[in-house]
Short mmCIF file of C-alpha atoms and ligand atoms in Angstrom, two decimals:
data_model
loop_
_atom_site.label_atom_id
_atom_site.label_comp_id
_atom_site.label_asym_id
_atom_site.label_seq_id
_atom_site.Cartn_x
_atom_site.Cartn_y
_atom_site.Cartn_z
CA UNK A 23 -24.51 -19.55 78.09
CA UNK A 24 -21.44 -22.05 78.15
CA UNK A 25 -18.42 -21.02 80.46
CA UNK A 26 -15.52 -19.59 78.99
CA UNK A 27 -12.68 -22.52 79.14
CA UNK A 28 -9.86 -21.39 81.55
CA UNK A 29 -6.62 -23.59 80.43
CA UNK A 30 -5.16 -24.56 83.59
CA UNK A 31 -2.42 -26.99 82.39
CA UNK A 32 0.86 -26.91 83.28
CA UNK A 33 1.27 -25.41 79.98
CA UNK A 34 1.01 -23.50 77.93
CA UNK A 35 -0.71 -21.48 80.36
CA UNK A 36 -3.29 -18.40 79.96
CA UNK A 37 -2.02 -15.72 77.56
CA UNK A 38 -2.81 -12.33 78.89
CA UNK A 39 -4.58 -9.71 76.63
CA UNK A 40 -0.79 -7.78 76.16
CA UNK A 41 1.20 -10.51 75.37
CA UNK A 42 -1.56 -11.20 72.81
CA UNK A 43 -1.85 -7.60 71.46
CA UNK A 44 2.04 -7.94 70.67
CA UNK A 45 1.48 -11.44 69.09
CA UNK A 46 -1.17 -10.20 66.45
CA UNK A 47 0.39 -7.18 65.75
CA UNK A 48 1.56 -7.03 61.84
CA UNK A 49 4.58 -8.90 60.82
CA UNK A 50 7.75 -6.87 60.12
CA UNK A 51 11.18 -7.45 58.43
CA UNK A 52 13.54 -9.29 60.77
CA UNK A 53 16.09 -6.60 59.75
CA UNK A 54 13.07 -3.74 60.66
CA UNK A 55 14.78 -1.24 62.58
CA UNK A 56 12.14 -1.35 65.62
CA UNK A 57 12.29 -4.84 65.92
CA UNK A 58 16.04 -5.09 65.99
CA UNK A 59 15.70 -3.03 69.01
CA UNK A 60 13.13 -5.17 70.31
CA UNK A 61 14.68 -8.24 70.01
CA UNK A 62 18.48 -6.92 71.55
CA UNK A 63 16.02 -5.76 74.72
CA UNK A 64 14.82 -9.24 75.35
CA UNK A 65 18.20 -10.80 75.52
CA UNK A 66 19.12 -8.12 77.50
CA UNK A 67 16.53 -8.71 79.84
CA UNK A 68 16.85 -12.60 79.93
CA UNK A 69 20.60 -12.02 80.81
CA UNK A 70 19.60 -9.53 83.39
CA UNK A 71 16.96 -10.91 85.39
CA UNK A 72 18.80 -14.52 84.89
CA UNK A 73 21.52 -13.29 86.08
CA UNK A 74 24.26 -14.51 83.89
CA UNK A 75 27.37 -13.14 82.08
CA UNK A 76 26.92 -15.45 79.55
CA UNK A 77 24.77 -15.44 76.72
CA UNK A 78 21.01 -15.68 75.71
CA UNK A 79 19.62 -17.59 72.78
CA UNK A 80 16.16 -16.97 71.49
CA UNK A 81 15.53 -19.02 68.86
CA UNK A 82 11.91 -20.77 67.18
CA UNK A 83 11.74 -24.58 68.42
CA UNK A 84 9.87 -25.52 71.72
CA UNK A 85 11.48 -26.43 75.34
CA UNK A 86 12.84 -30.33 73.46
CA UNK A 87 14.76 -27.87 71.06
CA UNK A 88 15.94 -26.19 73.89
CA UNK A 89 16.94 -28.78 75.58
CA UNK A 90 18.63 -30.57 72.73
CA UNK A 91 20.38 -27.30 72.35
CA UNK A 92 22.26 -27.33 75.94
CA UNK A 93 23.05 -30.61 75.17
CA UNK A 94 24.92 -30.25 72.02
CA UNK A 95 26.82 -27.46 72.78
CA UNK A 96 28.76 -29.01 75.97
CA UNK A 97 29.29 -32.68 74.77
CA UNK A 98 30.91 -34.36 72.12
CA UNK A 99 30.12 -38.52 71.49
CA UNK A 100 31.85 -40.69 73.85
CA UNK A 101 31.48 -38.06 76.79
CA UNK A 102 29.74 -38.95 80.41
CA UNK A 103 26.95 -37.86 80.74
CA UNK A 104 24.77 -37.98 84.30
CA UNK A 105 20.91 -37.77 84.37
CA UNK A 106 18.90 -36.69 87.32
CA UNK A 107 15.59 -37.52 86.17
CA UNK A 108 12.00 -37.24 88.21
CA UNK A 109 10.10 -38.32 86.04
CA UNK A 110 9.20 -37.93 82.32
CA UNK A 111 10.83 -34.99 81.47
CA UNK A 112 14.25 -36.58 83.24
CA UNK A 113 13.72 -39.76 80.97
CA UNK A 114 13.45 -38.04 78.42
CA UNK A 115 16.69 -36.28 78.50
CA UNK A 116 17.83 -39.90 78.59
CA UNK A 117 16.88 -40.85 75.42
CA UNK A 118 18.00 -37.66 73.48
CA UNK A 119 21.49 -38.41 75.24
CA UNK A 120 21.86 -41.46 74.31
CA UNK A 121 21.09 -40.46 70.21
CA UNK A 122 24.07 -38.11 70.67
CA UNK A 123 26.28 -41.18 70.81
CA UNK A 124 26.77 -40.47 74.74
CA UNK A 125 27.63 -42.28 77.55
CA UNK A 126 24.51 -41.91 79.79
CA UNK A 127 24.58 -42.80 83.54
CA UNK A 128 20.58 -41.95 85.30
CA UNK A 129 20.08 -41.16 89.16
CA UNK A 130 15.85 -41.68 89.27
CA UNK A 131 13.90 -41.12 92.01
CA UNK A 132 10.35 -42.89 92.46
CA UNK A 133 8.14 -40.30 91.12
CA UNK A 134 7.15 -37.84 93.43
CA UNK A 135 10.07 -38.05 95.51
CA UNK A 136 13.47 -36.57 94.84
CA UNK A 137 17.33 -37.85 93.85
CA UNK A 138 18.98 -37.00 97.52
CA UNK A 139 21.55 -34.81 96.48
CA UNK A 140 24.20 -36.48 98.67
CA UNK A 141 23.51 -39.56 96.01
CA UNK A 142 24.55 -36.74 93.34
CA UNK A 143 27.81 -36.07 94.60
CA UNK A 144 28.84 -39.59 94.96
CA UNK A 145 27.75 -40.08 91.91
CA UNK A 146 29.96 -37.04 90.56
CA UNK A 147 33.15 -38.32 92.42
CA UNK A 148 33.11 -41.81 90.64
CA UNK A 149 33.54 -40.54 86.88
CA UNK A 150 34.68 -37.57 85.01
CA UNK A 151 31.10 -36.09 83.71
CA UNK A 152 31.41 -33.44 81.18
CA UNK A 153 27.59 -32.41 82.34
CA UNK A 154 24.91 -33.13 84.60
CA UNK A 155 21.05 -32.38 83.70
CA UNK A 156 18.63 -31.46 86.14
CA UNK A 157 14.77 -30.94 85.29
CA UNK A 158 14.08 -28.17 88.07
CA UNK A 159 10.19 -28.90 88.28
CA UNK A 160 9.25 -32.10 85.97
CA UNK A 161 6.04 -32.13 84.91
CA UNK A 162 4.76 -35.38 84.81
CA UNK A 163 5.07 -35.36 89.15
CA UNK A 164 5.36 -31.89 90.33
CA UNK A 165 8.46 -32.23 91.86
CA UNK A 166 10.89 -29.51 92.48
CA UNK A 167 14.62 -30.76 92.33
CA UNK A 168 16.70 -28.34 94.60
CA UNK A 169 18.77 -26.59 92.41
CA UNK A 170 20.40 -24.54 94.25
CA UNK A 171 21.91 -27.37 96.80
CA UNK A 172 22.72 -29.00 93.27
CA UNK A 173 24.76 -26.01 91.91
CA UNK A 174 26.70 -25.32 95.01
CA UNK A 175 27.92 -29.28 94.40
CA UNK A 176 28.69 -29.00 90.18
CA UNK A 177 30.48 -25.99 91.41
CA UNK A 178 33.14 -28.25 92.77
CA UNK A 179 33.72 -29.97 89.55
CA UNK A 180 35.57 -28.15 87.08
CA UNK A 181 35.11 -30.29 84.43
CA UNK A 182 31.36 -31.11 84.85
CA UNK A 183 28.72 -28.32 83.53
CA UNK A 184 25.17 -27.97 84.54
CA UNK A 185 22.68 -28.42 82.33
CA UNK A 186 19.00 -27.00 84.65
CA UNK A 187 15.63 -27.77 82.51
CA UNK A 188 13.31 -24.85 83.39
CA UNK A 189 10.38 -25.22 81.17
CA UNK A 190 8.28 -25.58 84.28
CA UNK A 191 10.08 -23.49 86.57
CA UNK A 192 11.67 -20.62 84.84
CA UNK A 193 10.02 -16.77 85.92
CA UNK A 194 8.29 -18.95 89.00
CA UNK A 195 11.08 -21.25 90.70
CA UNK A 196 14.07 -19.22 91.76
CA UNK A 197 17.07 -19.33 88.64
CA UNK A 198 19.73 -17.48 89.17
CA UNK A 199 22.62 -18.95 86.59
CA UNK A 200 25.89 -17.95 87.50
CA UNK A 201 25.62 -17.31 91.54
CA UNK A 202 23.75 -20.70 91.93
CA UNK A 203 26.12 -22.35 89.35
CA UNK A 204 23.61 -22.91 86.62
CA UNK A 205 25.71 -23.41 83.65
CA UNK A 206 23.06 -23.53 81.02
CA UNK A 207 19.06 -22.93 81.46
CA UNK A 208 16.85 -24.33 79.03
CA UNK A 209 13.38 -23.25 78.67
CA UNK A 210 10.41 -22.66 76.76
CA UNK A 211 7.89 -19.96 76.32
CA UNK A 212 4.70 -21.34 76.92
CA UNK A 213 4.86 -22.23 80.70
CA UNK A 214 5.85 -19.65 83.59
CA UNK A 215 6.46 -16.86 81.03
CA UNK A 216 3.02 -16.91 79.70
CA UNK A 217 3.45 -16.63 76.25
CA UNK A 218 2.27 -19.14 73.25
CA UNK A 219 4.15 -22.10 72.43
CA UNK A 220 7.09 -22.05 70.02
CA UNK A 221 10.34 -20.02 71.63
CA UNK A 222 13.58 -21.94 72.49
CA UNK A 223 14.66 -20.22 75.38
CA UNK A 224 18.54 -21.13 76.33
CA UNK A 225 20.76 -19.37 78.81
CA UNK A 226 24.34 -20.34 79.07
CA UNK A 227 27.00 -18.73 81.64
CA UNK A 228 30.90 -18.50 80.88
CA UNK A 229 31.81 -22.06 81.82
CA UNK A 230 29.21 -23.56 79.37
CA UNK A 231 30.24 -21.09 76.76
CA UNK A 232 34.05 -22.19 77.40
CA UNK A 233 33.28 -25.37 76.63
CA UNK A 234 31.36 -24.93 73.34
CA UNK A 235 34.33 -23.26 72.18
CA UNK A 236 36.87 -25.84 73.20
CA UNK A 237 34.73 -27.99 71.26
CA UNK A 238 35.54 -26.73 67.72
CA UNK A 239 32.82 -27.82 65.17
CA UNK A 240 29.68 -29.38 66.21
CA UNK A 241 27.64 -31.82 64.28
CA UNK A 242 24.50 -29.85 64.98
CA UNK A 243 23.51 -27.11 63.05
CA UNK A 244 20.82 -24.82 63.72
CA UNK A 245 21.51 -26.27 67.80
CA UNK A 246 25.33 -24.51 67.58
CA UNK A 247 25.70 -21.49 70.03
CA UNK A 248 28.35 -20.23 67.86
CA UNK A 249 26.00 -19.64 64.86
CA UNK A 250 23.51 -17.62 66.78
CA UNK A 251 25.91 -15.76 69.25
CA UNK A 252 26.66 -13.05 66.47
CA UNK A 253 22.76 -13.02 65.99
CA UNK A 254 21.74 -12.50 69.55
CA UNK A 255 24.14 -9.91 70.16
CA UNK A 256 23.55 -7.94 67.11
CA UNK A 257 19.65 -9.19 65.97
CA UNK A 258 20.35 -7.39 62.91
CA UNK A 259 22.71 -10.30 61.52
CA UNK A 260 21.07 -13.10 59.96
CA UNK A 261 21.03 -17.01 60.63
CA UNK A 262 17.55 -18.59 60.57
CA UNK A 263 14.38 -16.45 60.48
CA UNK A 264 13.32 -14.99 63.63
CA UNK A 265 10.01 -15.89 64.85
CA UNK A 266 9.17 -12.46 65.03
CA UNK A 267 5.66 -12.31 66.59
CA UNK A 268 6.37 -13.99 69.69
CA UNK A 269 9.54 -12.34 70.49
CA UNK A 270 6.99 -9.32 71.06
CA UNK A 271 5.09 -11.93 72.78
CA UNK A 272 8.28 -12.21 75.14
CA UNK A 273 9.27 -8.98 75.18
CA UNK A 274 6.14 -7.63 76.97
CA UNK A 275 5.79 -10.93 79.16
CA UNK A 276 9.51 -9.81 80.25
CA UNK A 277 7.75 -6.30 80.49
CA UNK A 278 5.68 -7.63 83.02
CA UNK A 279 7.76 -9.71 84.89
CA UNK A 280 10.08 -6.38 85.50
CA UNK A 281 7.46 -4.47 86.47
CA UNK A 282 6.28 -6.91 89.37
CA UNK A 283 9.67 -7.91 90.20
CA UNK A 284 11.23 -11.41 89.54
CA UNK A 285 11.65 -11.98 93.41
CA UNK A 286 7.89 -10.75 93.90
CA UNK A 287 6.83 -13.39 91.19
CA UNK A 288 8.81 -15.66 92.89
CA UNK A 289 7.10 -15.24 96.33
CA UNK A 290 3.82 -14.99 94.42
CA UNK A 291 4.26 -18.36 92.76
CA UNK A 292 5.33 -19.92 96.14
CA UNK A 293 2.28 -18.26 97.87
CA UNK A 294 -0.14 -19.47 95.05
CA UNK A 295 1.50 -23.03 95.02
CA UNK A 296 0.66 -23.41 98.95
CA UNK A 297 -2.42 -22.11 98.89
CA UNK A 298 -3.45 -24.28 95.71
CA UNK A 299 -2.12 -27.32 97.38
CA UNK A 300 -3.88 -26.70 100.56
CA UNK A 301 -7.44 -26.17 99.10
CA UNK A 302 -7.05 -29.56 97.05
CA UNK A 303 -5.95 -31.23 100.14
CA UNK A 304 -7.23 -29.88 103.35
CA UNK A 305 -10.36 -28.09 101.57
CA UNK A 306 -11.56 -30.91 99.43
CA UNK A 307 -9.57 -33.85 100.19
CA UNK A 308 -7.35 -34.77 97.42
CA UNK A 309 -3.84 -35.64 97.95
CA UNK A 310 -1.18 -33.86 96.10
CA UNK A 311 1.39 -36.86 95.21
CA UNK A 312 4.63 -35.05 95.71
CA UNK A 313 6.39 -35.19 98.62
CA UNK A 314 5.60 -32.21 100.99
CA UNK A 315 9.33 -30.49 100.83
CA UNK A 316 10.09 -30.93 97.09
CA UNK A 317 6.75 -29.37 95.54
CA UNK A 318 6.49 -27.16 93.17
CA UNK A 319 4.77 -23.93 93.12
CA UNK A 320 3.82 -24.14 89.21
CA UNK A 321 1.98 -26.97 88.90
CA UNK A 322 0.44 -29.53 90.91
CA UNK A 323 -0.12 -33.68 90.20
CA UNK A 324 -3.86 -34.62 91.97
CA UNK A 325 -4.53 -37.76 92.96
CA UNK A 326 -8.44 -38.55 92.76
CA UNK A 327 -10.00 -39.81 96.16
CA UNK A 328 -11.85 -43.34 95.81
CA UNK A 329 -14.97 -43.68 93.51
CA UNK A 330 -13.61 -40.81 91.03
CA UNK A 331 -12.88 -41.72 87.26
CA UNK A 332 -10.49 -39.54 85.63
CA UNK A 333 -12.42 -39.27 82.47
CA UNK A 334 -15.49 -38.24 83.84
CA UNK A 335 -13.67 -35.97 86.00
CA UNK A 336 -11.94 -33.98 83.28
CA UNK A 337 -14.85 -33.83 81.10
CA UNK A 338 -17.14 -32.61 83.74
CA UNK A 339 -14.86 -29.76 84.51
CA UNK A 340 -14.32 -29.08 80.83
CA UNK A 341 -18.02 -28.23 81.26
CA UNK A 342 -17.81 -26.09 84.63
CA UNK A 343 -14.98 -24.33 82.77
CA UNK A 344 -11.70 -25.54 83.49
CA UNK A 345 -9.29 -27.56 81.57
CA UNK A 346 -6.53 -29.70 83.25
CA UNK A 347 -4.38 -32.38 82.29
CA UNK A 348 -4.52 -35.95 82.65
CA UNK A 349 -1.70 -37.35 85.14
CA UNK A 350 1.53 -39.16 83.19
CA UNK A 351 3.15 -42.47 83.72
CA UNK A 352 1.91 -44.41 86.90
CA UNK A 353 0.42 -41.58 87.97
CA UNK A 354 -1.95 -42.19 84.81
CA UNK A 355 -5.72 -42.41 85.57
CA UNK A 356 -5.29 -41.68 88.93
CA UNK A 357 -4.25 -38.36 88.86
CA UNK A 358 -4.74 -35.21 87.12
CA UNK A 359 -2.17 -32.16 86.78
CA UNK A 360 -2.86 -28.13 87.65
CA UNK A 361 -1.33 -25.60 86.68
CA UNK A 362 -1.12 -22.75 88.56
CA UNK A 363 2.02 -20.27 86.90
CA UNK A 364 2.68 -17.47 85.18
CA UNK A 365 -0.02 -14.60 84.59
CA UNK A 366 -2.83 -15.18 86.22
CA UNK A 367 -4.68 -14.08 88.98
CA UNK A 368 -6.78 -14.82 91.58
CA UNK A 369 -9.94 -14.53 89.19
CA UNK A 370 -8.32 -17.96 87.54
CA UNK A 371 -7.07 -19.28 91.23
CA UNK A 372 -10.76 -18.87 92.65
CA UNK A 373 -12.64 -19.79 89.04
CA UNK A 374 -10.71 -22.89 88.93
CA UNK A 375 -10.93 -24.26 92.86
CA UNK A 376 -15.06 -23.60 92.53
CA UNK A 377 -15.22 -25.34 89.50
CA UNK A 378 -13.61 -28.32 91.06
CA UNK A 379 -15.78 -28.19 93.69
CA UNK A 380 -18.81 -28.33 90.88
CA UNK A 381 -17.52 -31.06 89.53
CA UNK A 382 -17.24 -33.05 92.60
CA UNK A 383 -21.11 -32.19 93.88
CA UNK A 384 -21.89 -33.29 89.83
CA UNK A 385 -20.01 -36.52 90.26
CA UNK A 386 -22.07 -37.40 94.24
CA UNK A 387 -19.55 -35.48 96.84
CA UNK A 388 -22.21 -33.46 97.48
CA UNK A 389 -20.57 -31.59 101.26
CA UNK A 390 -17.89 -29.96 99.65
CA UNK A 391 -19.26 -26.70 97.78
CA UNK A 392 -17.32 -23.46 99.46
CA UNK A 393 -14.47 -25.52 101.10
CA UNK A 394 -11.67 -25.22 98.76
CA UNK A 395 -12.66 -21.70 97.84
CA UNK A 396 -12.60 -20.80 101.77
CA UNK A 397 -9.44 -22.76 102.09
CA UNK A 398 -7.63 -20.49 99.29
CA UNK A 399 -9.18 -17.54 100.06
CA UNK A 400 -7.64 -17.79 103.74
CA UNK A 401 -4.15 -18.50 102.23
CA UNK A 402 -4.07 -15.81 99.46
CA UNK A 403 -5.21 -12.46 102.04
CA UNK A 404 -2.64 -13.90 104.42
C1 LIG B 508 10.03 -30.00 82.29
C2 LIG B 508 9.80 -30.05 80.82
N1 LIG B 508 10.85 -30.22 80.00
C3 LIG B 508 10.73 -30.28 78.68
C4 LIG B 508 9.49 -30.17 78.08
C5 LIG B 508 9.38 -30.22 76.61
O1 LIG B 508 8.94 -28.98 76.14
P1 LIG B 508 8.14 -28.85 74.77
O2 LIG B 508 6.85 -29.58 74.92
O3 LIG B 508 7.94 -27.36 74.65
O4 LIG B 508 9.00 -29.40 73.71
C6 LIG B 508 8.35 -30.01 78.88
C7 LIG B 508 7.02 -29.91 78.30
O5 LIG B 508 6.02 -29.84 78.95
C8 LIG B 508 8.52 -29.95 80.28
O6 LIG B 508 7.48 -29.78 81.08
#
């Protein structure tokens, strides 16, 4: 009998028999009474456990929408723009900027390392930027910028709004918009929250929202908070179809997530993240390529020890049962990427550490079968 494929990517991630349920149930109206309801309760509860006075936008597009959308709504051409970019995800905010006809200065860090934040606020003081974009946890290195230090700093500057990507990190990395200064969170539905791909997810707190309105019209369309603001707050207007079956999808992943507690996910994620980390390195001696203080707890980059080709790696685990990624950039080939977020539990954690060890007695490292179970097992009944 062939193993059942667990897809540990760093999204989208394992979609839990509930969420599923609500994803296959039968298409209603967007104006059905029940699912008017429905949809006002999830941007209720994105605004509550995000912790914003702002608004919520829940529209069909996936995390690039998203973040095209926080874009679009703060800027107009000509404006500064800074980019704190670790990696892919950063560049790519780049890029989109730059198409918007703005003015696009980039902090990088070498990937798997951070942008010191003192290098930020330098970089802040020298210009007047109208916004500053963050990726909280990029993908492509498993880095974790520190948000929170970075709010406390945008704070400061009146004129300059925060733009957080959290399509890695949001319902797993600590977001709280408007105390930690978050001025907009973008975000996707696929990673952390567990649900299929194909939801926009945007937050946006009062100075974010000022803005957008000081802006008048906006060349974007479908992007423009101000078309979808009467929609969110009353789902029973209409703008652009509402991708009905996976706003159930969200609605009982939110479900979820209130009834363990965002700050008990939180501490979950960060307990999983260690423990993940330590039975790649210490149990079976890989090296996880971001720097020890900056990791995240959603995902991990692996590098491969000597002797190991990716390919065959990957393949051979497809056949013990678990899919991962390939690694991105210059960590291509010599890396592969975990991810270990959103709902799933230890069945998955332990599954997916013995089927690594499979795969590396299959490929000739024949003294490692039990260590990286024992190693995780020790960290998770801590
Ligand atoms: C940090 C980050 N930002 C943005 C994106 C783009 O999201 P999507 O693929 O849903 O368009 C991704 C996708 O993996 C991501 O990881």
């Amino acid at each position: 009998m062939k193993n059942k494929k667990l897809v540990m990517i760093p999204g989208p991630t394992p979609v839990t028999r509930s969420i599923q349920d609500q994803m296959g149930r039968e298409t209603v109206a967007h104006g059905d009474p029940g699912f008017v309801k429905d949809f006002k309760q999830v941007i209720e509860d994105l605004k509550d456990i995000f912790k914003t006075k702002g608004e919520a936008f829940v529209v069909a597009g996936t995390g690039t929408l998203a973040m095209e959308m926080g874009i679009a709504n703060v800027t107009k051409e000509g404006d500064n723009v800074l980019v704190v970019s670790h990696g892919h995800f950063g560049d790519r905010y780049v890029e989109l900027c730059e198409r918007k006809g703005l003015k696009v200065d980039v902090l990088s860090s070498e990937w798997g390392t951070i942008v010191p934040v003192e290098d930020i606020e330098k970089k802040l003081n020298e210009k007047n930027y109208k916004a500053i974009t963050v990726t909280h946890v990029d993908t492509s290195t498993g880095v974790c910028a520190p948000v929170a230090e970075i709010g406390e700093i945008v704070k400061r500057f009146e004129d300059t709004v925060l733009i957080v990507d959290g399509v890695c990190a949001t319902a797993a990395e600590p977001e709280y918009l408007d105390e930690m200064g978050i001025d907009v969170l973008i975000t996707g539905s696929q990673k952390a929250f567990g649900v299929a791909p194909g939801l926009a997810i945007v937050l946006a707190g009062p100075k974010a929202l000022k803005r957008r309105k000081s802006l008048g019209t906006i060349r974007d369309y479908y992007l423009d908070f101000e078309k979808w603001i009467p929609i969110m707050n009353d789902p029973a207007k209409y703008f652009g179809t509402p991708p009905i079956n996976l706003i159930w999808g969200l609605q009982e992943s939110l479900r979820i997530i209130k009834e363990e507690g965002i700050e008990n996910r939180y501490k979950r994620h960060e307990k999983v993240g260690k423990a993940m980390q330590k039975a790649l390195e210490e149990g079976l001696g890989f090296t996880v390529l971001a720097e020890k203080d900056y990791r995240a707890v959603t995902l991990s980059c692996v590098e491969y020890m000597d002797g190991i080709i990716d390919e065959e790696f990957r393949k051979i685990l497809a056949e013990e049962g678990v899919v991962v990624a390939g690694g991105l950039g210059s960590f291509a080939g010599k890396s592969f990427r975990l991810g270990h977020m959103g709902n799933i539990d230890t069945h998955y954690l332990v599954s997916t550490i013995s089927a690594i060890e499979r795969t590396l007695y299959r490929l000739g490292i024949k003294d490692v079968l039990g260590k990286g179970v024992s190693t995780l097992t020790e960290e998770l009944i801590k």
